[in-house]
PDB file of C-alpha atoms in Angstrom:
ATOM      1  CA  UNK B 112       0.000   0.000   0.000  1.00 52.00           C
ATOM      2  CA  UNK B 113       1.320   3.492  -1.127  1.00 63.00           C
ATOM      3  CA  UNK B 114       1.286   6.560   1.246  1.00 91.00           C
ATOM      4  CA  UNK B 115       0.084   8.990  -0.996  1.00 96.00           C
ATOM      5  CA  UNK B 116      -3.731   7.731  -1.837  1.00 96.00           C
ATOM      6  CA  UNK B 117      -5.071   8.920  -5.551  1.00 97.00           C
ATOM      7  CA  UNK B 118      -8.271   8.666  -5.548  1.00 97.00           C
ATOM      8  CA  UNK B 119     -10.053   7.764  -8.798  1.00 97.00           C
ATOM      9  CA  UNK B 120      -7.927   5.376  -9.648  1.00 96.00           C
ATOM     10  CA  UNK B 121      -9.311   5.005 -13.654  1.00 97.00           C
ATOM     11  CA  UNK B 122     -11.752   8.257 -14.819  1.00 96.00           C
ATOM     12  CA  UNK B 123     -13.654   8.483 -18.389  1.00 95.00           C
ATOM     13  CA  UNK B 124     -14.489  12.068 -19.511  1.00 93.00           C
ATOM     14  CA  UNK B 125     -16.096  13.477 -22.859  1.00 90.00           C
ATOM     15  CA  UNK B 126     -14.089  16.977 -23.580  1.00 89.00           C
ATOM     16  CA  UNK B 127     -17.334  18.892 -21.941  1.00 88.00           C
ATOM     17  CA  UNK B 128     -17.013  17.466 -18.764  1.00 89.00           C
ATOM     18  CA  UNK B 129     -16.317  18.791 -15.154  1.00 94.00           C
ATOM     19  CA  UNK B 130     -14.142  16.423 -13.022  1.00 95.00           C
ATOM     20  CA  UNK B 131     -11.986  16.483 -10.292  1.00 97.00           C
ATOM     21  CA  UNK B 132      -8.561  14.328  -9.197  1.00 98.00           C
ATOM     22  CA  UNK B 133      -7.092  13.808  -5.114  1.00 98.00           C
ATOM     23  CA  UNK B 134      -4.811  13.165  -4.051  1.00 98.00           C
ATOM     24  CA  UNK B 135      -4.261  12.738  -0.110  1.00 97.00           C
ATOM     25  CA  UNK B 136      -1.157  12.374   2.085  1.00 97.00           C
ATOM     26  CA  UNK B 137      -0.690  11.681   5.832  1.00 91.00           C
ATOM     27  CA  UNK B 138       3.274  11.616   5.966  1.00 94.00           C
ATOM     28  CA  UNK B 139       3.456  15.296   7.120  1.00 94.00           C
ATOM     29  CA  UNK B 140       4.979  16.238   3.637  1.00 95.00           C
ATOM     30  CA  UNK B 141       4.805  20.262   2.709  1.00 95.00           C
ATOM     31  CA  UNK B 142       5.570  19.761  -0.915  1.00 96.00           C
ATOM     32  CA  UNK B 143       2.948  17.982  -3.001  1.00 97.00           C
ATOM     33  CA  UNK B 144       3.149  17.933  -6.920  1.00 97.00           C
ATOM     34  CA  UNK B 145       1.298  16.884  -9.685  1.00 98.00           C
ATOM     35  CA  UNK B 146       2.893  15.033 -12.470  1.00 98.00           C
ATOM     36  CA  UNK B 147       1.373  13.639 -16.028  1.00 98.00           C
ATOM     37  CA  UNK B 148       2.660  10.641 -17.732  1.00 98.00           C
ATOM     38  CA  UNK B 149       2.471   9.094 -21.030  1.00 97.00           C
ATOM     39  CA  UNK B 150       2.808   5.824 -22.049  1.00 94.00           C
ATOM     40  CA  UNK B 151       6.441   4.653 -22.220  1.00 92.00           C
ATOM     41  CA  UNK B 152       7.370   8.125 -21.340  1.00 96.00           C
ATOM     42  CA  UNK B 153       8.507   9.254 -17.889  1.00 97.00           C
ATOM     43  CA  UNK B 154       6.530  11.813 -15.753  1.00 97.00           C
ATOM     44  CA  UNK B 155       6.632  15.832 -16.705  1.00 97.00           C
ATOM     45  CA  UNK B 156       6.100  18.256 -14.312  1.00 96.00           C
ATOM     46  CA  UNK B 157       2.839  19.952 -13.971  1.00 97.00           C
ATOM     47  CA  UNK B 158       2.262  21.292 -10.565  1.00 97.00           C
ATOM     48  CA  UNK B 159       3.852  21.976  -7.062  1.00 96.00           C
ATOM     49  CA  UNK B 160       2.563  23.355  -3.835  1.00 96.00           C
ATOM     50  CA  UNK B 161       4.661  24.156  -0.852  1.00 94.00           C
ATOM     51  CA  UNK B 162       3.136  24.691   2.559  1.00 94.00           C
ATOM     52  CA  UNK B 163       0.185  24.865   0.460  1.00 94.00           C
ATOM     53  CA  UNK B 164       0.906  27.938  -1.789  1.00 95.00           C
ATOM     54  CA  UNK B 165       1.269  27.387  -5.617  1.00 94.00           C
ATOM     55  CA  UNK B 166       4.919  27.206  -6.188  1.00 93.00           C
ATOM     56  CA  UNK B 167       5.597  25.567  -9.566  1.00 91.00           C
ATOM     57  CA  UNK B 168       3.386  25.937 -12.674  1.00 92.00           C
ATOM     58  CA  UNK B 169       5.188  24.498 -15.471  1.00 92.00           C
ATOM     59  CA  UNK B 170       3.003  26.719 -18.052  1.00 91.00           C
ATOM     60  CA  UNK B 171       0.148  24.307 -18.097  1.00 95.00           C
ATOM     61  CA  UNK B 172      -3.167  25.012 -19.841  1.00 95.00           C
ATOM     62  CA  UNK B 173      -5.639  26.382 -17.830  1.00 95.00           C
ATOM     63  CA  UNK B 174      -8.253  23.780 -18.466  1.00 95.00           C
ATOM     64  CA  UNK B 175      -6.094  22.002 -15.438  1.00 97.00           C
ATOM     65  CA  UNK B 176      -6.463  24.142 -12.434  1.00 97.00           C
ATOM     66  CA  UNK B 177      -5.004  22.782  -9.019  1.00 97.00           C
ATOM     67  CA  UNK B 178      -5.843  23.117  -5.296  1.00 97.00           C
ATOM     68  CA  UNK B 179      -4.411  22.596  -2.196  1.00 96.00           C
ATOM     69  CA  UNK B 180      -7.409  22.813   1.128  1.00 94.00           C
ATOM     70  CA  UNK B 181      -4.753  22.050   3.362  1.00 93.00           C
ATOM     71  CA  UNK B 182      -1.688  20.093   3.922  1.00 90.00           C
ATOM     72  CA  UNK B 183      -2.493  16.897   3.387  1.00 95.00           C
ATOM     73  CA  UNK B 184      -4.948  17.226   0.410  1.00 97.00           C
ATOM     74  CA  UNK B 185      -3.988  18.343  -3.224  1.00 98.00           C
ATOM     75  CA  UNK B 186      -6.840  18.132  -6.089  1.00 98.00           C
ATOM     76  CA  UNK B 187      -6.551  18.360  -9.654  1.00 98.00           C
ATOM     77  CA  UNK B 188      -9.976  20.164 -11.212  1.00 97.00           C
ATOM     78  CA  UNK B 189     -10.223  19.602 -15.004  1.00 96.00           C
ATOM     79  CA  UNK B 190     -12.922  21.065 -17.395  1.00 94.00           C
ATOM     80  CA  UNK B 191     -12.423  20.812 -21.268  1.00 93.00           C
ATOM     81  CA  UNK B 192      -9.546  18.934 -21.792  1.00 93.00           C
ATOM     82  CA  UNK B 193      -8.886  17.514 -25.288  1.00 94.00           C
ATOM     83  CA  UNK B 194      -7.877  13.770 -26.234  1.00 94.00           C
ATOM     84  CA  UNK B 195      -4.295  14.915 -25.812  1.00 95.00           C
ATOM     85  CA  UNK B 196      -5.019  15.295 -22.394  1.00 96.00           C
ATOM     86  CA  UNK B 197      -5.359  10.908 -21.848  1.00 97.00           C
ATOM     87  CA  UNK B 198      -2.858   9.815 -19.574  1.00 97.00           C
ATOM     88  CA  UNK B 199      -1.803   8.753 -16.719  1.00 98.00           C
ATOM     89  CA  UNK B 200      -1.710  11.527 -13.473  1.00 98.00           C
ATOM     90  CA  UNK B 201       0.845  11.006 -10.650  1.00 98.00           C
ATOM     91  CA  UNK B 202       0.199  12.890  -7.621  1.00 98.00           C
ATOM     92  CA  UNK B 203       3.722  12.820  -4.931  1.00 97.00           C
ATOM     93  CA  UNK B 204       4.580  14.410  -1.760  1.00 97.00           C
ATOM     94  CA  UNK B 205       8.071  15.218  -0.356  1.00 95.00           C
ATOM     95  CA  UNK B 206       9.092  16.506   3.118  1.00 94.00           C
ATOM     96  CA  UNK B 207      10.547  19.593   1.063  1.00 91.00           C
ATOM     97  CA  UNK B 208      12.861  20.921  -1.196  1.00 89.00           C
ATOM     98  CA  UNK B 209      16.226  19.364  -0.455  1.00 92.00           C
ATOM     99  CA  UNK B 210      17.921  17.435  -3.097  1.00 92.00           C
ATOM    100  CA  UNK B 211      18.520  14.427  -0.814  1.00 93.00           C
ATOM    101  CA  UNK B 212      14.223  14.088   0.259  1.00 93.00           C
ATOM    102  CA  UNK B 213      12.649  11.321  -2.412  1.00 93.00           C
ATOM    103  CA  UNK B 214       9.135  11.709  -4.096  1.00 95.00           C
ATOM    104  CA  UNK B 215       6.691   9.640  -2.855  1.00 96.00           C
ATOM    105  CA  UNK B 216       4.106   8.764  -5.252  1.00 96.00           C
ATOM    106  CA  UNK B 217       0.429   7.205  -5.015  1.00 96.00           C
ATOM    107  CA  UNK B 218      -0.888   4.970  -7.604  1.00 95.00           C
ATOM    108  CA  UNK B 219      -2.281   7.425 -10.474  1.00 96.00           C
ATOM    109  CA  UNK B 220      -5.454   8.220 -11.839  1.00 97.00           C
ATOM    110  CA  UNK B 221      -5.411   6.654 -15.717  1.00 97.00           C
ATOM    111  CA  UNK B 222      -7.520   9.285 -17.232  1.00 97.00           C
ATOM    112  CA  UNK B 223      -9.264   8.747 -20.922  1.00 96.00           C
ATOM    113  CA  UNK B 224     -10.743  11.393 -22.845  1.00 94.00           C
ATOM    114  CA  UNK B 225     -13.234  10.616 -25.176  1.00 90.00           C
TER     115      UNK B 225
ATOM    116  CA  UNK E  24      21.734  18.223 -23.375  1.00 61.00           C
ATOM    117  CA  UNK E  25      20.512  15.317 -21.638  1.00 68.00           C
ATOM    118  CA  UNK E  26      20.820  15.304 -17.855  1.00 93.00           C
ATOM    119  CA  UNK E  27      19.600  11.678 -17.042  1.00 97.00           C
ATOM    120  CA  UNK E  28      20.400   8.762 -20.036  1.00 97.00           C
ATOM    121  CA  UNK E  29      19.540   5.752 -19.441  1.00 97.00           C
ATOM    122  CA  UNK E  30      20.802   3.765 -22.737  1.00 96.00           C
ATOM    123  CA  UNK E  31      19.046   0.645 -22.373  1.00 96.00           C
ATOM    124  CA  UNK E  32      15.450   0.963 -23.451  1.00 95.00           C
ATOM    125  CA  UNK E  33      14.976  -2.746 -22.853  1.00 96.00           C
ATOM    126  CA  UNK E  34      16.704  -5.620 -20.926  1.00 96.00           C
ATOM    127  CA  UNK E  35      16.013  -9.113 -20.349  1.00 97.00           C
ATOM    128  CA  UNK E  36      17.574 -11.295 -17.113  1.00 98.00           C
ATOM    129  CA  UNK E  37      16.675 -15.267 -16.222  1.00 98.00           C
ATOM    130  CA  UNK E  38      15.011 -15.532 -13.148  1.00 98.00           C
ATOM    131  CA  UNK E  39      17.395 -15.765  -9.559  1.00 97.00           C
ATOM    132  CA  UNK E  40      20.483 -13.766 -11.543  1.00 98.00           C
ATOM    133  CA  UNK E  41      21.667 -10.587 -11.507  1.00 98.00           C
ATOM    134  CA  UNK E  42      20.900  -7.451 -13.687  1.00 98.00           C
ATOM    135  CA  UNK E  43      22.408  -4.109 -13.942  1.00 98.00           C
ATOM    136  CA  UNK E  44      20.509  -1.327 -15.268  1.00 98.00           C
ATOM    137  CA  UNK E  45      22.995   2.153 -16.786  1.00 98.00           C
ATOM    138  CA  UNK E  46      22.539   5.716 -15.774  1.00 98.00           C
ATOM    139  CA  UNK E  47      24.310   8.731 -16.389  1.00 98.00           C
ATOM    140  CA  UNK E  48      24.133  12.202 -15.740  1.00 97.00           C
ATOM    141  CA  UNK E  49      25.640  15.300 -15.856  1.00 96.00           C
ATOM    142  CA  UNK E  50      25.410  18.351 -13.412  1.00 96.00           C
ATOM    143  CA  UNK E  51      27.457  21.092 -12.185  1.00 94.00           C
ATOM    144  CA  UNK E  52      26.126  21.631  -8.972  1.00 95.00           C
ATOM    145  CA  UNK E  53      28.011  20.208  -6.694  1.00 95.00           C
ATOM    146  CA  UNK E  54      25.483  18.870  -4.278  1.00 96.00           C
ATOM    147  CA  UNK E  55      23.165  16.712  -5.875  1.00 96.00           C
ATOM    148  CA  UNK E  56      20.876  13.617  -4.998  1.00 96.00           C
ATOM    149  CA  UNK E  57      20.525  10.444  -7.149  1.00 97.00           C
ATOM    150  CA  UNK E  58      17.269   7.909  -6.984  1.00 98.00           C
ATOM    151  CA  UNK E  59      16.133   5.229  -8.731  1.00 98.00           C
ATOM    152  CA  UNK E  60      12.051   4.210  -9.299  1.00 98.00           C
ATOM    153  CA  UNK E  61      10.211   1.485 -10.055  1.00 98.00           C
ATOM    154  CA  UNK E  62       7.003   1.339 -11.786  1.00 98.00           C
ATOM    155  CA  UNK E  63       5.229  -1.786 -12.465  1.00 96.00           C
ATOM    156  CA  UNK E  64       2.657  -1.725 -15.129  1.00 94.00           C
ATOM    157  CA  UNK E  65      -0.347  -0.805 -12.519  1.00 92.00           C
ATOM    158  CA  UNK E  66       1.143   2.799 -12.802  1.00 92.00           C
ATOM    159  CA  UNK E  67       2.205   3.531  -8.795  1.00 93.00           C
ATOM    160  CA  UNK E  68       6.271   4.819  -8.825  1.00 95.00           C
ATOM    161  CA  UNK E  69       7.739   2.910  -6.228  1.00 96.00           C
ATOM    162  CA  UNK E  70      11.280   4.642  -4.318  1.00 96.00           C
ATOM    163  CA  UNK E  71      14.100   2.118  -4.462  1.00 98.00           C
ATOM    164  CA  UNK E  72      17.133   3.523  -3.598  1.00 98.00           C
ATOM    165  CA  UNK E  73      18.963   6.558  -2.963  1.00 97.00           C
ATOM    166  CA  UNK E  74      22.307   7.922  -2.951  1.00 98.00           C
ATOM    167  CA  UNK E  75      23.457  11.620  -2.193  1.00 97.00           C
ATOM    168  CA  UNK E  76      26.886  13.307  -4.409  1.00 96.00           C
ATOM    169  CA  UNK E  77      28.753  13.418  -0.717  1.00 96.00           C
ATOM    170  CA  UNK E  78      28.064   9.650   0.352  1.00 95.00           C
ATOM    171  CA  UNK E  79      31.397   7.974   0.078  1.00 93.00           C
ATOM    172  CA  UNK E  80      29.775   4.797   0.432  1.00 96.00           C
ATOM    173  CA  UNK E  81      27.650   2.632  -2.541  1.00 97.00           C
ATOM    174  CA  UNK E  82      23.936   2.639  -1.420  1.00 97.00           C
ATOM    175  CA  UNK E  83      21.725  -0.553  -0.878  1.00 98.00           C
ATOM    176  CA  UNK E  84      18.987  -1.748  -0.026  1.00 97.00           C
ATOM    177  CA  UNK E  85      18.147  -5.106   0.297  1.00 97.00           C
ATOM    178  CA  UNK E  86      18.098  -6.836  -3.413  1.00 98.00           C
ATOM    179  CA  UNK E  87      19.185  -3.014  -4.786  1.00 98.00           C
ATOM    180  CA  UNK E  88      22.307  -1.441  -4.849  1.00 98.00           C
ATOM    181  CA  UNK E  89      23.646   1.556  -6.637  1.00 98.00           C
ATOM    182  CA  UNK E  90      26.622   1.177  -8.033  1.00 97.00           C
ATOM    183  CA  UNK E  91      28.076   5.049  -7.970  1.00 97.00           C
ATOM    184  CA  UNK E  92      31.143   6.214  -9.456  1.00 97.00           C
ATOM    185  CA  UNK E  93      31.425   9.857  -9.447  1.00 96.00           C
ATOM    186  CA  UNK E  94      34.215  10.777 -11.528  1.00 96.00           C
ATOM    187  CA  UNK E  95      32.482   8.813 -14.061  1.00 97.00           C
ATOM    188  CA  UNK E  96      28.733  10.429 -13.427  1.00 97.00           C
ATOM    189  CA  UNK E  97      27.317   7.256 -13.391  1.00 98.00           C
ATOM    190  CA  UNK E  98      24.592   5.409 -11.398  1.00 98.00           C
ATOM    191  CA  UNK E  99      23.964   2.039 -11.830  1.00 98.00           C
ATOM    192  CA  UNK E 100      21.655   0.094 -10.151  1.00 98.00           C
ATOM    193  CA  UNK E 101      22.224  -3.411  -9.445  1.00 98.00           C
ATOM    194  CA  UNK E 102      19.174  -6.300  -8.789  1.00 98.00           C
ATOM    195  CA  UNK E 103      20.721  -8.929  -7.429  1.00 97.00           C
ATOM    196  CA  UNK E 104      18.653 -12.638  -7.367  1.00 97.00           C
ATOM    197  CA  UNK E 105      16.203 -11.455  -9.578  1.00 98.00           C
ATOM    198  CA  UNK E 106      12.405 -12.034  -9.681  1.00 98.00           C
ATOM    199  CA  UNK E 107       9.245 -12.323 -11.705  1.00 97.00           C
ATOM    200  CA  UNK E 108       7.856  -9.332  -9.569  1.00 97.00           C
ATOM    201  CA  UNK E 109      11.265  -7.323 -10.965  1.00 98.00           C
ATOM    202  CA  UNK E 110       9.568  -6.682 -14.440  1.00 98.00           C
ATOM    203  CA  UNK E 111       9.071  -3.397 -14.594  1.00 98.00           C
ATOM    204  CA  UNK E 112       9.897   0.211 -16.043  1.00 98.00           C
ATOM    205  CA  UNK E 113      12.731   1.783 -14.122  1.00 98.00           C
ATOM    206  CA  UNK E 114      13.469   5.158 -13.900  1.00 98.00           C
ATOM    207  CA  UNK E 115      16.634   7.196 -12.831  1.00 98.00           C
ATOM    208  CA  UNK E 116      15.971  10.487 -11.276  1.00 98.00           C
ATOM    209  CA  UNK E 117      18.489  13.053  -9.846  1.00 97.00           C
ATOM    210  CA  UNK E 118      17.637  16.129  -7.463  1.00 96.00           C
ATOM    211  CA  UNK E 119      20.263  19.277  -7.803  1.00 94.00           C
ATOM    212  CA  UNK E 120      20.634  21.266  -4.770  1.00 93.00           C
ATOM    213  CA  UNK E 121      20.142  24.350  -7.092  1.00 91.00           C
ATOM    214  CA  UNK E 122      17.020  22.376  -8.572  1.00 89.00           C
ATOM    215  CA  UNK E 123      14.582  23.606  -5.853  1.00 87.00           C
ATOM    216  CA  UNK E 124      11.452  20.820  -6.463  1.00 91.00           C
ATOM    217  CA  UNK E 125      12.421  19.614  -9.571  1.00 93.00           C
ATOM    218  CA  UNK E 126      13.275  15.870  -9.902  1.00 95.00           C
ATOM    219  CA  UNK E 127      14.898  15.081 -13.477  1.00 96.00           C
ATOM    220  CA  UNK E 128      13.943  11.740 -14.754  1.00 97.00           C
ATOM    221  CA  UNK E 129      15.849   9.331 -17.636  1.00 98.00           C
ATOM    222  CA  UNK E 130      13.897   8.003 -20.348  1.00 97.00           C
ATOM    223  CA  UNK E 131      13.290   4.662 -18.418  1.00 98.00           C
ATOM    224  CA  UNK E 132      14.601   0.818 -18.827  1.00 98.00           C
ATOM    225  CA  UNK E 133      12.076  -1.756 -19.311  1.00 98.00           C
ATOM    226  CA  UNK E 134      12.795  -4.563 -17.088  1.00 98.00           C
ATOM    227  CA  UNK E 135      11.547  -8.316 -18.487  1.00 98.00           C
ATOM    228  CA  UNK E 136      12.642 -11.133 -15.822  1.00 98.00           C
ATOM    229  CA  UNK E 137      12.407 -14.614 -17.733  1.00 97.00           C
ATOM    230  CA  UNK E 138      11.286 -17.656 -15.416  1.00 95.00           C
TER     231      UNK E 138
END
């Protein structure tokens, strides 16, 4: 069992569609990120929140908007995203910023996009 | 230029032997952390093994151990006594010191263990 828990694990959209990804961490972590991956590709950057505030946007489009309650919850809201979009979405957590602190990473939420 | 390479895109090992997976990088910050991921094909990225640019000692853990040779910027991980369970996409990461949250990740090695 993972420490990070992404929650759903599989999600089927049409491109007009509202949804929403968590992603929920009890390890005390103040960094949380949100990665996407593509098949046989490894995971690009999307996201990061430290102690909650928006840290890292790495310029993505603003049909995926990001939230952070509090310090153990990130969610991922997503509202007109194109086929492009299908893949699979890695939510981590870190105790910080220091080069020597490991991701941890939950499960992923395999998202299609019809 | 490529931070991370790993050059093997694929590699096959027999069951109960030994396999090494390659990884290079290249950095000029001085303090700098290297990891190494596994992710099976149910998507989770599972932490292996770490090892930091100061640590005078090879890392390991268990089956895994990192074979590290600085001068050459190269980290290698090692599986010894292999398993089914072993197949699997492995990634190399590194963490600069200068990097802030950023994790750079190789292109991956997919791991096939034969019974």
């Amino acid at each position: 069992d993972t420490e990070v828990t992404q929650t759903p694990k599989h999600l089927v959209m049409g491109m007009t569609n509202k949804k929403s990804l968590k992603c929920e961490q009890h390890m005390g972590h103040r960094a949380m990120y949100w990665y996407k991956q593509k098949a046989k590709k490894p995971p690009e950057l999307m996201f990061v929140y430290s102690y909650e505030k928006l840290s890292i946007n790495e310029s993505v489009p603003s049909r995926f908007s990001p939230e952070c309650p509090n310090s153990s919850l990130l969610n991922l809201h997503l509202h007109a995203l194109q086929p492009e979009d299908s893949a699979l979405y890695l939510c981590a957590s870190s105790p910080g910023q220091a080069f020597n602190q490991p991701q941890h990473f939950g499960d992923g939420t395999r998202l299609s996009i019809l | 230029a490529q931070k991370i390479t790993q050059t093997q895109p694929g590699m096959f090992v027999q069951e109960k032997e030994a396999v090494t997976l390659d990884c290079t990088y290249d950095t000029s910050d001085p303090s700098y952390g290297l990891f190494w991921y596994k992710q099976p094909s149910s998507g989770e990225m599972i932490f292996l093994i770490y090892q930091g640019s100061y640590d005078q000692q090879n890392a390991t853990e268990g089956r895994y151990s990192l074979n590290f040779q600085k001068a050459r910027k190269s980290a290698n991980l090692v599986i010894s006594a292999s398993q089914l369970g072993d197949s699997a996409m492995y990634f190399c990461a590194m963490r600069e010191n200068t990097g802030g949250f950023k994790t750079i990740f190789g292109a991956g090695t997919r791991l096939f263990v034969k019974a």
